[in-house]
Amino acid sequence: MRQELDITSQINALIGTIKSEKLDEVTRLQALSATRGLLETLESPVERIIQDVVMNPPILTSIRMGVQLGIFTQISQNPDHGVTAQEISERAGASPIIVDQFLRLLAATGYVDQIDAQKFKPSARTMIMANPNMEATTRACFDIGNCCASKAPEFFRQNQNQFPSSARETPFQLGLNTNLSYFEWLGQNPALAKDFQQWMALNQKATASWTDWFDIQKHIIDGFDFQSPDNVLLVDVGGGEGKYIQEFKENLSFSTAPGQLVLQDLPNVISAIENPPDVELMAHDFFTSQPVKG
Ligand SMILES: C[S@@+](CC[C@H](N)C(=O)[O-])C[C@H]1O[C@@H](n2cnc3c(N)ncnc32)[C@H](O)[C@@H]1O
C-alpha cells in the first residue's frame, strides 16, 4: 500500500511540475515518449486490448456525433456557465437521450468536462474540436476512412487476402459503394472534398513550415536560370489549395525570389479554391506528363 502511494504521488508530483513549467518542444517530445513507456508498463495487455477493440470504435463515433450535434461548438461558446444536454439537444433538434448518451462518452474521454449531472463545460480538447478545420477533418476521416476501415476485412476476404491490383479495387470501393478511385469520388462529392482540403490545411498548420527546414536556397534557388522572367522556379504538384506555395511566398527570405510559381492539382480542386494564392493555377493530373519543363 505504502509503495503504491509512493508511486502515485511521484507521478502526481511530476504532473504538477510539468504543468507549472513551460517545456521546450524537444523536452516535451522526449517526456511524452517516456510517458508512453510508463503507460505501457502500467497497463495490462488485456486493458489495452479492450481499450483498442471495444472502446475506441464507440469513442470515435461519439467524437463524430459531437461534431454533427454541435456539441463542441455549443460548449466552447459557454465556458463560464456551461451548457446542459437539454439545451444542446434543443438547438440540434435531436433526441435528448441521444445527446446524453454521446455526451457521457465524450465526458469520460476528456472531450468535454462534466460539471454537474447534466451540465458541461469546455475542456482544452473541446476548444480544439470546435475549430471548423478540426470538424472538417473529423468528417473527412470518419465518413471516408472509417467506412474503408470497417469494410477492409470483408474486401480482403473476397479477394483472398491479396494486395489490391489497382486504386479502383480497394476497401474504399466496397466501403463507399462506388467504382471510382478515392480522388475521382471526392471530385463528385464536393462537401467531403472541401473537408478533405481543410484536413490538409490543418496538417500544414500543425507542423513547422517547410520553408524553415528545407534548404530552399540550395535545392531550389541556386542553379535557377534567372534569364527569363517566365521561367518557373517552383511547381507544387498535387498542392491542394496551395498552402505550401503560399508559405513560400510569405517567407520574407524568398518573397523576392525570381521566377514563376505554379500550383497544380486536379481540375475540381483547382476550380473550387476559394482564396487562391497569388500564383499560376494549373489543373493537371500528375499521372500524365508534366507540362512545366526545366
Ligand atoms: C494527401 S493530399 C496532399 C495535399 C498537399 N500537397 C499537402 O501535402 O498537404 C493529395 C493531393 O493530391 C491531389 N491529387 C490526387 N490525385 C491527383 C492527380 N492524379 N493529379 C494531381 N493531383 C492529385 C489531391 O487532390 C490532393 O490535393
PDB file of C-alpha atoms and ligand atoms in Angstrom:
ATOM      1  CA  MET A   1       0.000   0.000   0.000  1.00  0.00           C
ATOM      2  CA  ARG A   2       2.796   2.354   1.007  1.00  0.00           C
ATOM      3  CA  GLN A   3       4.678   1.582  -2.212  1.00  0.00           C
ATOM      4  CA  GLU A   4       1.505   2.200  -4.304  1.00  0.00           C
ATOM      5  CA  LEU A   5       1.021   5.591  -2.670  1.00  0.00           C
ATOM      6  CA  ASP A   6       4.638   6.475  -3.296  1.00  0.00           C
ATOM      7  CA  ILE A   7       4.418   5.709  -6.997  1.00  0.00           C
ATOM      8  CA  THR A   8       1.101   7.526  -7.409  1.00  0.00           C
ATOM      9  CA  SER A   9       2.300  10.583  -5.516  1.00  0.00           C
ATOM     10  CA  GLN A  10       5.526  10.647  -7.520  1.00  0.00           C
ATOM     11  CA  ILE A  11       3.558  10.608 -10.770  1.00  0.00           C
ATOM     12  CA  ASN A  12       1.190  13.303  -9.468  1.00  0.00           C
ATOM     13  CA  ALA A  13       4.158  15.434  -8.410  1.00  0.00           C
ATOM     14  CA  LEU A  14       5.610  15.057 -11.877  1.00  0.00           C
ATOM     15  CA  ILE A  15       2.314  16.145 -13.458  1.00  0.00           C
ATOM     16  CA  GLY A  16       2.369  19.241 -11.208  1.00  0.00           C
ATOM     17  CA  THR A  17       5.939  20.048 -12.278  1.00  0.00           C
ATOM     18  CA  ILE A  18       5.144  19.663 -15.960  1.00  0.00           C
ATOM     19  CA  LYS A  19       2.034  21.848 -15.655  1.00  0.00           C
ATOM     20  CA  SER A  20       3.981  24.614 -13.945  1.00  0.00           C
ATOM     21  CA  GLU A  21       6.950  24.578 -16.337  1.00  0.00           C
ATOM     22  CA  LYS A  22       6.977  25.635 -19.964  1.00  0.00           C
ATOM     23  CA  LEU A  23       8.804  22.750 -21.649  1.00  0.00           C
ATOM     24  CA  ASP A  24      10.657  23.360 -24.883  1.00  0.00           C
ATOM     25  CA  GLU A  25       9.458  21.198 -27.787  1.00  0.00           C
ATOM     26  CA  VAL A  26      12.337  18.699 -27.725  1.00  0.00           C
ATOM     27  CA  THR A  27      11.968  18.143 -23.970  1.00  0.00           C
ATOM     28  CA  ARG A  28       8.190  17.822 -24.315  1.00  0.00           C
ATOM     29  CA  LEU A  29       8.509  15.145 -27.021  1.00  0.00           C
ATOM     30  CA  GLN A  30      11.127  13.212 -25.034  1.00  0.00           C
ATOM     31  CA  ALA A  31       8.917  13.359 -21.928  1.00  0.00           C
ATOM     32  CA  LEU A  32       5.910  12.229 -23.974  1.00  0.00           C
ATOM     33  CA  SER A  33       7.838   9.241 -25.262  1.00  0.00           C
ATOM     34  CA  ALA A  34       8.938   8.342 -21.727  1.00  0.00           C
ATOM     35  CA  THR A  35       5.336   8.683 -20.525  1.00  0.00           C
ATOM     36  CA  ARG A  36       4.172   6.237 -23.181  1.00  0.00           C
ATOM     37  CA  GLY A  37       6.710   3.802 -21.783  1.00  0.00           C
ATOM     38  CA  LEU A  38       5.242   4.358 -18.325  1.00  0.00           C
ATOM     39  CA  LEU A  39       1.714   3.656 -19.577  1.00  0.00           C
ATOM     40  CA  GLU A  40       2.872   0.574 -21.449  1.00  0.00           C
ATOM     41  CA  THR A  41       4.439  -0.706 -18.237  1.00  0.00           C
ATOM     42  CA  LEU A  42       1.441   0.005 -16.029  1.00  0.00           C
ATOM     43  CA  GLU A  43      -1.358  -1.063 -18.359  1.00  0.00           C
ATOM     44  CA  SER A  44      -2.114  -4.791 -18.540  1.00  0.00           C
ATOM     45  CA  PRO A  45      -2.279  -6.243 -22.081  1.00  0.00           C
ATOM     46  CA  VAL A  46      -5.975  -7.045 -21.688  1.00  0.00           C
ATOM     47  CA  GLU A  47      -6.761  -3.479 -20.547  1.00  0.00           C
ATOM     48  CA  ARG A  48      -5.040  -2.152 -23.628  1.00  0.00           C
ATOM     49  CA  ILE A  49      -6.774  -4.578 -25.973  1.00  0.00           C
ATOM     50  CA  ILE A  50     -10.205  -3.795 -24.516  1.00  0.00           C
ATOM     51  CA  GLN A  51      -9.472  -0.107 -24.985  1.00  0.00           C
ATOM     52  CA  ASP A  52      -8.491  -0.602 -28.645  1.00  0.00           C
ATOM     53  CA  VAL A  53     -11.071  -3.184 -29.670  1.00  0.00           C
ATOM     54  CA  VAL A  54     -14.081  -2.386 -27.510  1.00  0.00           C
ATOM     55  CA  MET A  55     -13.818   1.242 -26.510  1.00  0.00           C
ATOM     56  CA  ASN A  56     -12.140   3.063 -29.375  1.00  0.00           C
ATOM     57  CA  PRO A  57     -14.856   2.496 -32.053  1.00  0.00           C
ATOM     58  CA  PRO A  58     -17.708   3.996 -29.969  1.00  0.00           C
ATOM     59  CA  ILE A  59     -15.409   6.797 -28.783  1.00  0.00           C
ATOM     60  CA  LEU A  60     -14.644   7.691 -32.400  1.00  0.00           C
ATOM     61  CA  THR A  61     -18.359   7.586 -33.212  1.00  0.00           C
ATOM     62  CA  SER A  62     -19.119   9.873 -30.272  1.00  0.00           C
ATOM     63  CA  ILE A  63     -16.496  12.389 -31.477  1.00  0.00           C
ATOM     64  CA  ARG A  64     -18.049  12.357 -34.952  1.00  0.00           C
ATOM     65  CA  MET A  65     -21.524  12.759 -33.384  1.00  0.00           C
ATOM     66  CA  GLY A  66     -20.167  15.591 -31.235  1.00  0.00           C
ATOM     67  CA  VAL A  67     -19.401  17.438 -34.475  1.00  0.00           C
ATOM     68  CA  GLN A  68     -22.784  16.561 -36.009  1.00  0.00           C
ATOM     69  CA  LEU A  69     -24.780  17.600 -32.937  1.00  0.00           C
ATOM     70  CA  GLY A  70     -22.812  20.824 -32.449  1.00  0.00           C
ATOM     71  CA  ILE A  71     -21.733  19.625 -29.001  1.00  0.00           C
ATOM     72  CA  PHE A  72     -18.216  21.065 -29.245  1.00  0.00           C
ATOM     73  CA  THR A  73     -19.252  24.411 -30.730  1.00  0.00           C
ATOM     74  CA  GLN A  74     -22.052  24.938 -28.217  1.00  0.00           C
ATOM     75  CA  ILE A  75     -19.993  24.012 -25.173  1.00  0.00           C
ATOM     76  CA  SER A  76     -16.970  26.003 -26.364  1.00  0.00           C
ATOM     77  CA  GLN A  77     -19.141  29.125 -26.640  1.00  0.00           C
ATOM     78  CA  ASN A  78     -20.230  28.860 -22.991  1.00  0.00           C
ATOM     79  CA  PRO A  79     -17.029  28.472 -20.975  1.00  0.00           C
ATOM     80  CA  ASP A  80     -18.412  30.289 -17.900  1.00  0.00           C
ATOM     81  CA  HIS A  81     -21.904  28.935 -17.355  1.00  0.00           C
ATOM     82  CA  GLY A  82     -21.651  25.692 -19.251  1.00  0.00           C
ATOM     83  CA  VAL A  83     -24.420  24.083 -21.300  1.00  0.00           C
ATOM     84  CA  THR A  84     -26.967  21.414 -20.435  1.00  0.00           C
ATOM     85  CA  ALA A  85     -27.625  18.324 -22.504  1.00  0.00           C
ATOM     86  CA  GLN A  86     -31.201  19.591 -22.872  1.00  0.00           C
ATOM     87  CA  GLU A  87     -30.016  22.894 -24.402  1.00  0.00           C
ATOM     88  CA  ILE A  88     -27.729  21.068 -26.830  1.00  0.00           C
ATOM     89  CA  SER A  89     -30.495  18.700 -27.881  1.00  0.00           C
ATOM     90  CA  GLU A  90     -32.965  21.572 -28.402  1.00  0.00           C
ATOM     91  CA  ARG A  91     -30.562  23.548 -30.586  1.00  0.00           C
ATOM     92  CA  ALA A  92     -29.616  20.429 -32.563  1.00  0.00           C
ATOM     93  CA  GLY A  93     -33.238  19.297 -32.903  1.00  0.00           C
ATOM     94  CA  ALA A  94     -32.060  15.933 -31.586  1.00  0.00           C
ATOM     95  CA  SER A  95     -33.386  13.462 -29.050  1.00  0.00           C
ATOM     96  CA  PRO A  96     -32.143  14.356 -25.524  1.00  0.00           C
ATOM     97  CA  ILE A  97     -31.412  10.661 -24.955  1.00  0.00           C
ATOM     98  CA  ILE A  98     -29.134  10.538 -27.989  1.00  0.00           C
ATOM     99  CA  VAL A  99     -27.314  13.717 -26.944  1.00  0.00           C
ATOM    100  CA  ASP A 100     -26.984  12.468 -23.374  1.00  0.00           C
ATOM    101  CA  GLN A 101     -25.550   9.097 -24.433  1.00  0.00           C
ATOM    102  CA  PHE A 102     -22.861  10.649 -26.623  1.00  0.00           C
ATOM    103  CA  LEU A 103     -22.068  13.322 -24.038  1.00  0.00           C
ATOM    104  CA  ARG A 104     -21.352  10.601 -21.489  1.00  0.00           C
ATOM    105  CA  LEU A 105     -18.726   9.061 -23.739  1.00  0.00           C
ATOM    106  CA  LEU A 106     -17.239  12.457 -24.552  1.00  0.00           C
ATOM    107  CA  ALA A 107     -17.048  13.374 -20.854  1.00  0.00           C
ATOM    108  CA  ALA A 108     -15.478  10.018 -19.953  1.00  0.00           C
ATOM    109  CA  THR A 109     -12.725  10.574 -22.509  1.00  0.00           C
ATOM    110  CA  GLY A 110     -11.953  14.237 -21.759  1.00  0.00           C
ATOM    111  CA  TYR A 111     -13.535  15.693 -24.894  1.00  0.00           C
ATOM    112  CA  VAL A 112     -15.844  17.784 -22.668  1.00  0.00           C
ATOM    113  CA  ASP A 113     -15.842  18.496 -18.930  1.00  0.00           C
ATOM    114  CA  GLN A 114     -18.881  17.351 -16.967  1.00  0.00           C
ATOM    115  CA  ILE A 115     -19.508  19.766 -14.068  1.00  0.00           C
ATOM    116  CA  ASP A 116     -22.936  18.561 -12.970  1.00  0.00           C
ATOM    117  CA  ALA A 117     -25.287  15.662 -13.673  1.00  0.00           C
ATOM    118  CA  GLN A 118     -26.456  17.349 -16.865  1.00  0.00           C
ATOM    119  CA  LYS A 119     -24.083  20.281 -17.335  1.00  0.00           C
ATOM    120  CA  PHE A 120     -20.943  20.525 -19.434  1.00  0.00           C
ATOM    121  CA  LYS A 121     -18.081  22.972 -19.854  1.00  0.00           C
ATOM    122  CA  PRO A 122     -15.264  23.003 -22.401  1.00  0.00           C
ATOM    123  CA  SER A 123     -12.074  21.058 -21.813  1.00  0.00           C
ATOM    124  CA  ALA A 124      -8.914  22.007 -23.741  1.00  0.00           C
ATOM    125  CA  ARG A 125      -9.911  19.349 -26.283  1.00  0.00           C
ATOM    126  CA  THR A 126     -13.450  20.784 -26.705  1.00  0.00           C
ATOM    127  CA  MET A 127     -11.926  24.085 -27.801  1.00  0.00           C
ATOM    128  CA  ILE A 128      -9.794  22.399 -30.469  1.00  0.00           C
ATOM    129  CA  MET A 129     -12.683  20.195 -31.643  1.00  0.00           C
ATOM    130  CA  ALA A 130     -14.849  23.312 -32.119  1.00  0.00           C
ATOM    131  CA  ASN A 131     -12.404  24.649 -34.710  1.00  0.00           C
ATOM    132  CA  PRO A 132     -14.055  24.350 -38.175  1.00  0.00           C
ATOM    133  CA  ASN A 133     -10.861  22.800 -39.603  1.00  0.00           C
ATOM    134  CA  MET A 134     -10.945  20.099 -36.941  1.00  0.00           C
ATOM    135  CA  GLU A 135     -14.651  19.465 -37.518  1.00  0.00           C
ATOM    136  CA  ALA A 136     -13.947  19.097 -41.252  1.00  0.00           C
ATOM    137  CA  THR A 137     -11.019  16.764 -40.527  1.00  0.00           C
ATOM    138  CA  THR A 138     -13.233  14.612 -38.296  1.00  0.00           C
ATOM    139  CA  ARG A 139     -15.895  14.336 -41.009  1.00  0.00           C
ATOM    140  CA  ALA A 140     -13.351  13.561 -43.742  1.00  0.00           C
ATOM    141  CA  CYS A 141     -11.525  10.921 -41.690  1.00  0.00           C
ATOM    142  CA  PHE A 142     -14.628   9.278 -40.250  1.00  0.00           C
ATOM    143  CA  ASP A 143     -17.025   9.408 -43.185  1.00  0.00           C
ATOM    144  CA  ILE A 144     -14.446   8.133 -45.658  1.00  0.00           C
ATOM    145  CA  GLY A 145     -11.631   6.465 -43.736  1.00  0.00           C
ATOM    146  CA  ASN A 146     -13.794   4.694 -41.223  1.00  0.00           C
ATOM    147  CA  CYS A 147     -16.049   3.261 -43.953  1.00  0.00           C
ATOM    148  CA  CYS A 148     -12.938   1.830 -45.659  1.00  0.00           C
ATOM    149  CA  ALA A 149     -11.560   0.501 -42.384  1.00  0.00           C
ATOM    150  CA  SER A 150     -14.761  -1.255 -41.403  1.00  0.00           C
ATOM    151  CA  LYS A 151     -15.126  -2.886 -44.842  1.00  0.00           C
ATOM    152  CA  ALA A 152     -11.444  -3.844 -45.241  1.00  0.00           C
ATOM    153  CA  PRO A 153     -11.775  -7.335 -43.696  1.00  0.00           C
ATOM    154  CA  GLU A 154     -14.737  -8.118 -45.977  1.00  0.00           C
ATOM    155  CA  PHE A 155     -12.879  -6.722 -49.013  1.00  0.00           C
ATOM    156  CA  PHE A 156      -9.787  -8.827 -48.308  1.00  0.00           C
ATOM    157  CA  ARG A 157     -11.917 -11.923 -47.568  1.00  0.00           C
ATOM    158  CA  GLN A 158     -13.494 -11.521 -51.025  1.00  0.00           C
ATOM    159  CA  ASN A 159     -10.128 -11.137 -52.802  1.00  0.00           C
ATOM    160  CA  GLN A 160      -8.466 -13.985 -50.864  1.00  0.00           C
ATOM    161  CA  ASN A 161      -6.362 -11.508 -48.859  1.00  0.00           C
ATOM    162  CA  GLN A 162      -4.304 -10.404 -51.851  1.00  0.00           C
ATOM    163  CA  PHE A 163      -2.729  -6.976 -52.383  1.00  0.00           C
ATOM    164  CA  PRO A 164      -5.118  -4.722 -54.383  1.00  0.00           C
ATOM    165  CA  SER A 165      -4.276  -4.697 -58.077  1.00  0.00           C
ATOM    166  CA  SER A 166      -5.372  -1.099 -58.690  1.00  0.00           C
ATOM    167  CA  ALA A 167      -6.644   2.054 -56.990  1.00  0.00           C
ATOM    168  CA  ARG A 168     -10.119   1.074 -58.174  1.00  0.00           C
ATOM    169  CA  GLU A 169     -10.138  -2.264 -56.346  1.00  0.00           C
ATOM    170  CA  THR A 170      -9.620  -1.455 -52.683  1.00  0.00           C
ATOM    171  CA  PRO A 171     -11.665  -1.402 -49.464  1.00  0.00           C
ATOM    172  CA  PHE A 172     -12.585   2.171 -50.441  1.00  0.00           C
ATOM    173  CA  GLN A 173     -14.858   1.000 -53.284  1.00  0.00           C
ATOM    174  CA  LEU A 174     -16.603  -1.530 -51.062  1.00  0.00           C
ATOM    175  CA  GLY A 175     -16.881   0.921 -48.153  1.00  0.00           C
ATOM    176  CA  LEU A 176     -18.241   3.800 -50.248  1.00  0.00           C
ATOM    177  CA  ASN A 177     -20.200   1.591 -52.674  1.00  0.00           C
ATOM    178  CA  THR A 178     -18.536   3.074 -55.769  1.00  0.00           C
ATOM    179  CA  ASN A 179     -16.377   2.082 -58.716  1.00  0.00           C
ATOM    180  CA  LEU A 180     -14.468   5.361 -58.599  1.00  0.00           C
ATOM    181  CA  SER A 181     -11.000   5.855 -57.138  1.00  0.00           C
ATOM    182  CA  TYR A 182     -10.679   7.938 -53.972  1.00  0.00           C
ATOM    183  CA  PHE A 183      -9.899  11.241 -55.687  1.00  0.00           C
ATOM    184  CA  GLU A 184     -12.413  10.653 -58.516  1.00  0.00           C
ATOM    185  CA  TRP A 185     -15.054  10.058 -55.847  1.00  0.00           C
ATOM    186  CA  LEU A 186     -14.034  13.249 -53.992  1.00  0.00           C
ATOM    187  CA  GLY A 187     -14.483  15.090 -57.301  1.00  0.00           C
ATOM    188  CA  GLN A 188     -18.152  14.086 -57.207  1.00  0.00           C
ATOM    189  CA  ASN A 189     -18.653  14.780 -53.513  1.00  0.00           C
ATOM    190  CA  PRO A 190     -17.824  18.469 -53.069  1.00  0.00           C
ATOM    191  CA  ALA A 191     -18.757  18.716 -49.373  1.00  0.00           C
ATOM    192  CA  LEU A 192     -16.336  15.964 -48.346  1.00  0.00           C
ATOM    193  CA  ALA A 193     -13.783  17.215 -50.895  1.00  0.00           C
ATOM    194  CA  LYS A 194     -13.851  20.576 -49.086  1.00  0.00           C
ATOM    195  CA  ASP A 195     -13.489  18.807 -45.742  1.00  0.00           C
ATOM    196  CA  PHE A 196     -10.540  16.854 -47.156  1.00  0.00           C
ATOM    197  CA  GLN A 197      -8.752  20.054 -48.207  1.00  0.00           C
ATOM    198  CA  GLN A 198      -9.398  21.596 -44.781  1.00  0.00           C
ATOM    199  CA  TRP A 199      -7.812  18.499 -43.262  1.00  0.00           C
ATOM    200  CA  MET A 200      -4.732  19.034 -45.452  1.00  0.00           C
ATOM    201  CA  ALA A 201      -4.581  22.687 -44.347  1.00  0.00           C
ATOM    202  CA  LEU A 202      -4.773  21.543 -40.726  1.00  0.00           C
ATOM    203  CA  ASN A 203      -1.853  19.145 -41.244  1.00  0.00           C
ATOM    204  CA  GLN A 204       0.175  22.021 -42.611  1.00  0.00           C
ATOM    205  CA  LYS A 205      -0.698  24.318 -39.702  1.00  0.00           C
ATOM    206  CA  ALA A 206       0.187  21.616 -37.194  1.00  0.00           C
ATOM    207  CA  THR A 207       3.746  21.202 -38.454  1.00  0.00           C
ATOM    208  CA  ALA A 208       6.697  23.552 -38.841  1.00  0.00           C
ATOM    209  CA  SER A 209       6.690  25.379 -42.174  1.00  0.00           C
ATOM    210  CA  TRP A 210       8.674  23.509 -44.827  1.00  0.00           C
ATOM    211  CA  THR A 211      10.312  26.832 -45.702  1.00  0.00           C
ATOM    212  CA  ASP A 212      12.041  26.754 -42.301  1.00  0.00           C
ATOM    213  CA  TRP A 213      13.596  23.285 -42.534  1.00  0.00           C
ATOM    214  CA  PHE A 214      14.049  22.615 -46.263  1.00  0.00           C
ATOM    215  CA  ASP A 215      17.218  24.010 -47.817  1.00  0.00           C
ATOM    216  CA  ILE A 216      15.379  26.150 -50.394  1.00  0.00           C
ATOM    217  CA  GLN A 217      18.427  28.186 -51.294  1.00  0.00           C
ATOM    218  CA  LYS A 218      20.466  25.102 -52.195  1.00  0.00           C
ATOM    219  CA  HIS A 219      17.790  22.934 -53.833  1.00  0.00           C
ATOM    220  CA  ILE A 220      15.521  25.483 -55.498  1.00  0.00           C
ATOM    221  CA  ILE A 221      17.172  28.871 -55.935  1.00  0.00           C
ATOM    222  CA  ASP A 222      20.845  28.051 -56.596  1.00  0.00           C
ATOM    223  CA  GLY A 223      21.203  26.991 -60.213  1.00  0.00           C
ATOM    224  CA  PHE A 224      17.893  28.540 -61.284  1.00  0.00           C
ATOM    225  CA  ASP A 225      18.046  30.153 -64.703  1.00  0.00           C
ATOM    226  CA  PHE A 226      17.212  33.823 -63.951  1.00  0.00           C
ATOM    227  CA  GLN A 227      17.472  34.957 -67.582  1.00  0.00           C
ATOM    228  CA  SER A 228      13.788  34.759 -68.484  1.00  0.00           C
ATOM    229  CA  PRO A 229      11.177  36.051 -66.019  1.00  0.00           C
ATOM    230  CA  ASP A 230       8.810  33.395 -67.445  1.00  0.00           C
ATOM    231  CA  ASN A 231      10.960  30.541 -66.180  1.00  0.00           C
ATOM    232  CA  VAL A 232       9.221  28.545 -63.487  1.00  0.00           C
ATOM    233  CA  LEU A 233      11.001  28.406 -60.129  1.00  0.00           C
ATOM    234  CA  LEU A 234       8.652  26.096 -58.253  1.00  0.00           C
ATOM    235  CA  VAL A 235       5.719  23.780 -59.065  1.00  0.00           C
ATOM    236  CA  ASP A 236       3.606  22.496 -56.190  1.00  0.00           C
ATOM    237  CA  VAL A 237       2.399  19.157 -57.610  1.00  0.00           C
ATOM    238  CA  GLY A 238      -0.854  17.906 -56.060  1.00  0.00           C
ATOM    239  CA  GLY A 239      -0.630  21.008 -53.887  1.00  0.00           C
ATOM    240  CA  GLY A 240      -4.298  21.144 -52.866  1.00  0.00           C
ATOM    241  CA  GLU A 241      -5.357  24.686 -52.058  1.00  0.00           C
ATOM    242  CA  GLY A 242      -1.760  25.885 -52.167  1.00  0.00           C
ATOM    243  CA  LYS A 243      -0.843  26.329 -48.518  1.00  0.00           C
ATOM    244  CA  TYR A 244       2.755  25.256 -49.114  1.00  0.00           C
ATOM    245  CA  ILE A 245       3.310  27.585 -52.041  1.00  0.00           C
ATOM    246  CA  GLN A 246       1.658  30.367 -50.036  1.00  0.00           C
ATOM    247  CA  GLU A 247       4.163  29.747 -47.218  1.00  0.00           C
ATOM    248  CA  PHE A 248       6.967  30.091 -49.746  1.00  0.00           C
ATOM    249  CA  LYS A 249       5.591  33.433 -50.941  1.00  0.00           C
ATOM    250  CA  GLU A 250       5.114  34.693 -47.397  1.00  0.00           C
ATOM    251  CA  ASN A 251       8.614  33.753 -46.220  1.00  0.00           C
ATOM    252  CA  LEU A 252      10.491  37.064 -46.342  1.00  0.00           C
ATOM    253  CA  SER A 253      13.729  35.347 -47.359  1.00  0.00           C
ATOM    254  CA  PHE A 254      12.148  34.191 -50.633  1.00  0.00           C
ATOM    255  CA  SER A 255       9.397  36.711 -51.324  1.00  0.00           C
ATOM    256  CA  THR A 256      11.594  38.468 -53.905  1.00  0.00           C
ATOM    257  CA  ALA A 257      12.877  35.249 -55.471  1.00  0.00           C
ATOM    258  CA  PRO A 258      12.686  35.396 -59.291  1.00  0.00           C
ATOM    259  CA  GLY A 259      10.636  33.088 -61.486  1.00  0.00           C
ATOM    260  CA  GLN A 260       7.079  31.897 -61.693  1.00  0.00           C
ATOM    261  CA  LEU A 261       5.283  29.835 -59.072  1.00  0.00           C
ATOM    262  CA  VAL A 262       2.751  27.232 -60.185  1.00  0.00           C
ATOM    263  CA  LEU A 263       0.129  25.380 -58.170  1.00  0.00           C
ATOM    264  CA  GLN A 264      -1.144  22.139 -59.725  1.00  0.00           C
ATOM    265  CA  ASP A 265      -3.947  19.831 -58.671  1.00  0.00           C
ATOM    266  CA  LEU A 266      -6.933  18.045 -60.199  1.00  0.00           C
ATOM    267  CA  PRO A 267      -9.403  20.299 -62.115  1.00  0.00           C
ATOM    268  CA  ASN A 268     -12.163  20.030 -59.496  1.00  0.00           C
ATOM    269  CA  VAL A 269      -9.723  21.004 -56.725  1.00  0.00           C
ATOM    270  CA  ILE A 270      -8.241  23.968 -58.619  1.00  0.00           C
ATOM    271  CA  SER A 271     -11.677  25.317 -59.608  1.00  0.00           C
ATOM    272  CA  ALA A 272     -13.013  25.037 -56.028  1.00  0.00           C
ATOM    273  CA  ILE A 273     -10.228  27.068 -54.348  1.00  0.00           C
ATOM    274  CA  GLU A 274     -11.967  29.947 -52.594  1.00  0.00           C
ATOM    275  CA  ASN A 275      -8.920  32.069 -51.724  1.00  0.00           C
ATOM    276  CA  PRO A 276      -6.342  31.172 -54.352  1.00  0.00           C
ATOM    277  CA  PRO A 277      -2.730  32.102 -53.615  1.00  0.00           C
ATOM    278  CA  ASP A 278      -1.285  34.692 -55.968  1.00  0.00           C
ATOM    279  CA  VAL A 279       0.433  32.130 -58.221  1.00  0.00           C
ATOM    280  CA  GLU A 280      -0.386  30.481 -61.534  1.00  0.00           C
ATOM    281  CA  LEU A 281      -3.145  27.899 -61.044  1.00  0.00           C
ATOM    282  CA  MET A 282      -2.937  24.866 -63.311  1.00  0.00           C
ATOM    283  CA  ALA A 283      -5.295  21.898 -63.494  1.00  0.00           C
ATOM    284  CA  HIS A 284      -3.059  18.880 -64.033  1.00  0.00           C
ATOM    285  CA  ASP A 285      -3.283  15.132 -63.448  1.00  0.00           C
ATOM    286  CA  PHE A 286       0.104  14.062 -62.085  1.00  0.00           C
ATOM    287  CA  PHE A 287      -0.240  10.635 -63.705  1.00  0.00           C
ATOM    288  CA  THR A 288       0.191  12.396 -67.051  1.00  0.00           C
ATOM    289  CA  SER A 289       3.342  14.063 -68.372  1.00  0.00           C
ATOM    290  CA  GLN A 290       4.412  17.240 -66.551  1.00  0.00           C
ATOM    291  CA  PRO A 291       3.681  20.284 -68.758  1.00  0.00           C
ATOM    292  CA  VAL A 292       6.161  22.546 -66.930  1.00  0.00           C
ATOM    293  CA  LYS A 293       9.624  21.827 -68.249  1.00  0.00           C
ATOM    294  CA  GLY A 294      13.044  22.733 -66.967  1.00  0.00           C
TER     295      GLY A 294
HETATM  296  C1  LIG B   1      -2.798  13.991 -49.497  1.00  0.00           C
HETATM  297  S1  LIG B   1      -3.230  15.446 -50.390  1.00  0.00           S
HETATM  298  C2  LIG B   1      -1.794  16.443 -50.148  1.00  0.00           C
HETATM  299  C3  LIG B   1      -2.037  17.920 -50.394  1.00  0.00           C
HETATM  300  C4  LIG B   1      -0.809  18.809 -50.119  1.00  0.00           C
HETATM  301  N1  LIG B   1       0.253  18.559 -51.090  1.00  0.00           N
HETATM  302  C5  LIG B   1      -0.296  18.556 -48.715  1.00  0.00           C
HETATM  303  O1  LIG B   1       0.750  17.919 -48.566  1.00  0.00           O
HETATM  304  O2  LIG B   1      -0.949  18.969 -47.764  1.00  0.00           O
HETATM  305  C6  LIG B   1      -3.068  14.879 -52.020  1.00  0.00           C
HETATM  306  C7  LIG B   1      -3.390  15.940 -53.047  1.00  0.00           C
HETATM  307  O3  LIG B   1      -3.127  15.370 -54.321  1.00  0.00           O
HETATM  308  C8  LIG B   1      -4.176  15.707 -55.184  1.00  0.00           C
HETATM  309  N2  LIG B   1      -4.268  14.650 -56.218  1.00  0.00           N
HETATM  310  C9  LIG B   1      -4.701  13.379 -56.116  1.00  0.00           C
HETATM  311  N3  LIG B   1      -4.613  12.727 -57.277  1.00  0.00           N
HETATM  312  C10 LIG B   1      -4.077  13.625 -58.153  1.00  0.00           C
HETATM  313  C11 LIG B   1      -3.718  13.538 -59.530  1.00  0.00           C
HETATM  314  N4  LIG B   1      -3.904  12.416 -60.229  1.00  0.00           N
HETATM  315  N5  LIG B   1      -3.159  14.627 -60.109  1.00  0.00           N
HETATM  316  C12 LIG B   1      -2.982  15.776 -59.399  1.00  0.00           C
HETATM  317  N6  LIG B   1      -3.298  15.919 -58.100  1.00  0.00           N
HETATM  318  C13 LIG B   1      -3.841  14.856 -57.480  1.00  0.00           C
HETATM  319  C14 LIG B   1      -5.402  15.734 -54.306  1.00  0.00           C
HETATM  320  O4  LIG B   1      -6.464  16.467 -54.887  1.00  0.00           O
HETATM  321  C15 LIG B   1      -4.838  16.383 -53.049  1.00  0.00           C
HETATM  322  O5  LIG B   1      -4.931  17.785 -53.090  1.00  0.00           O
END
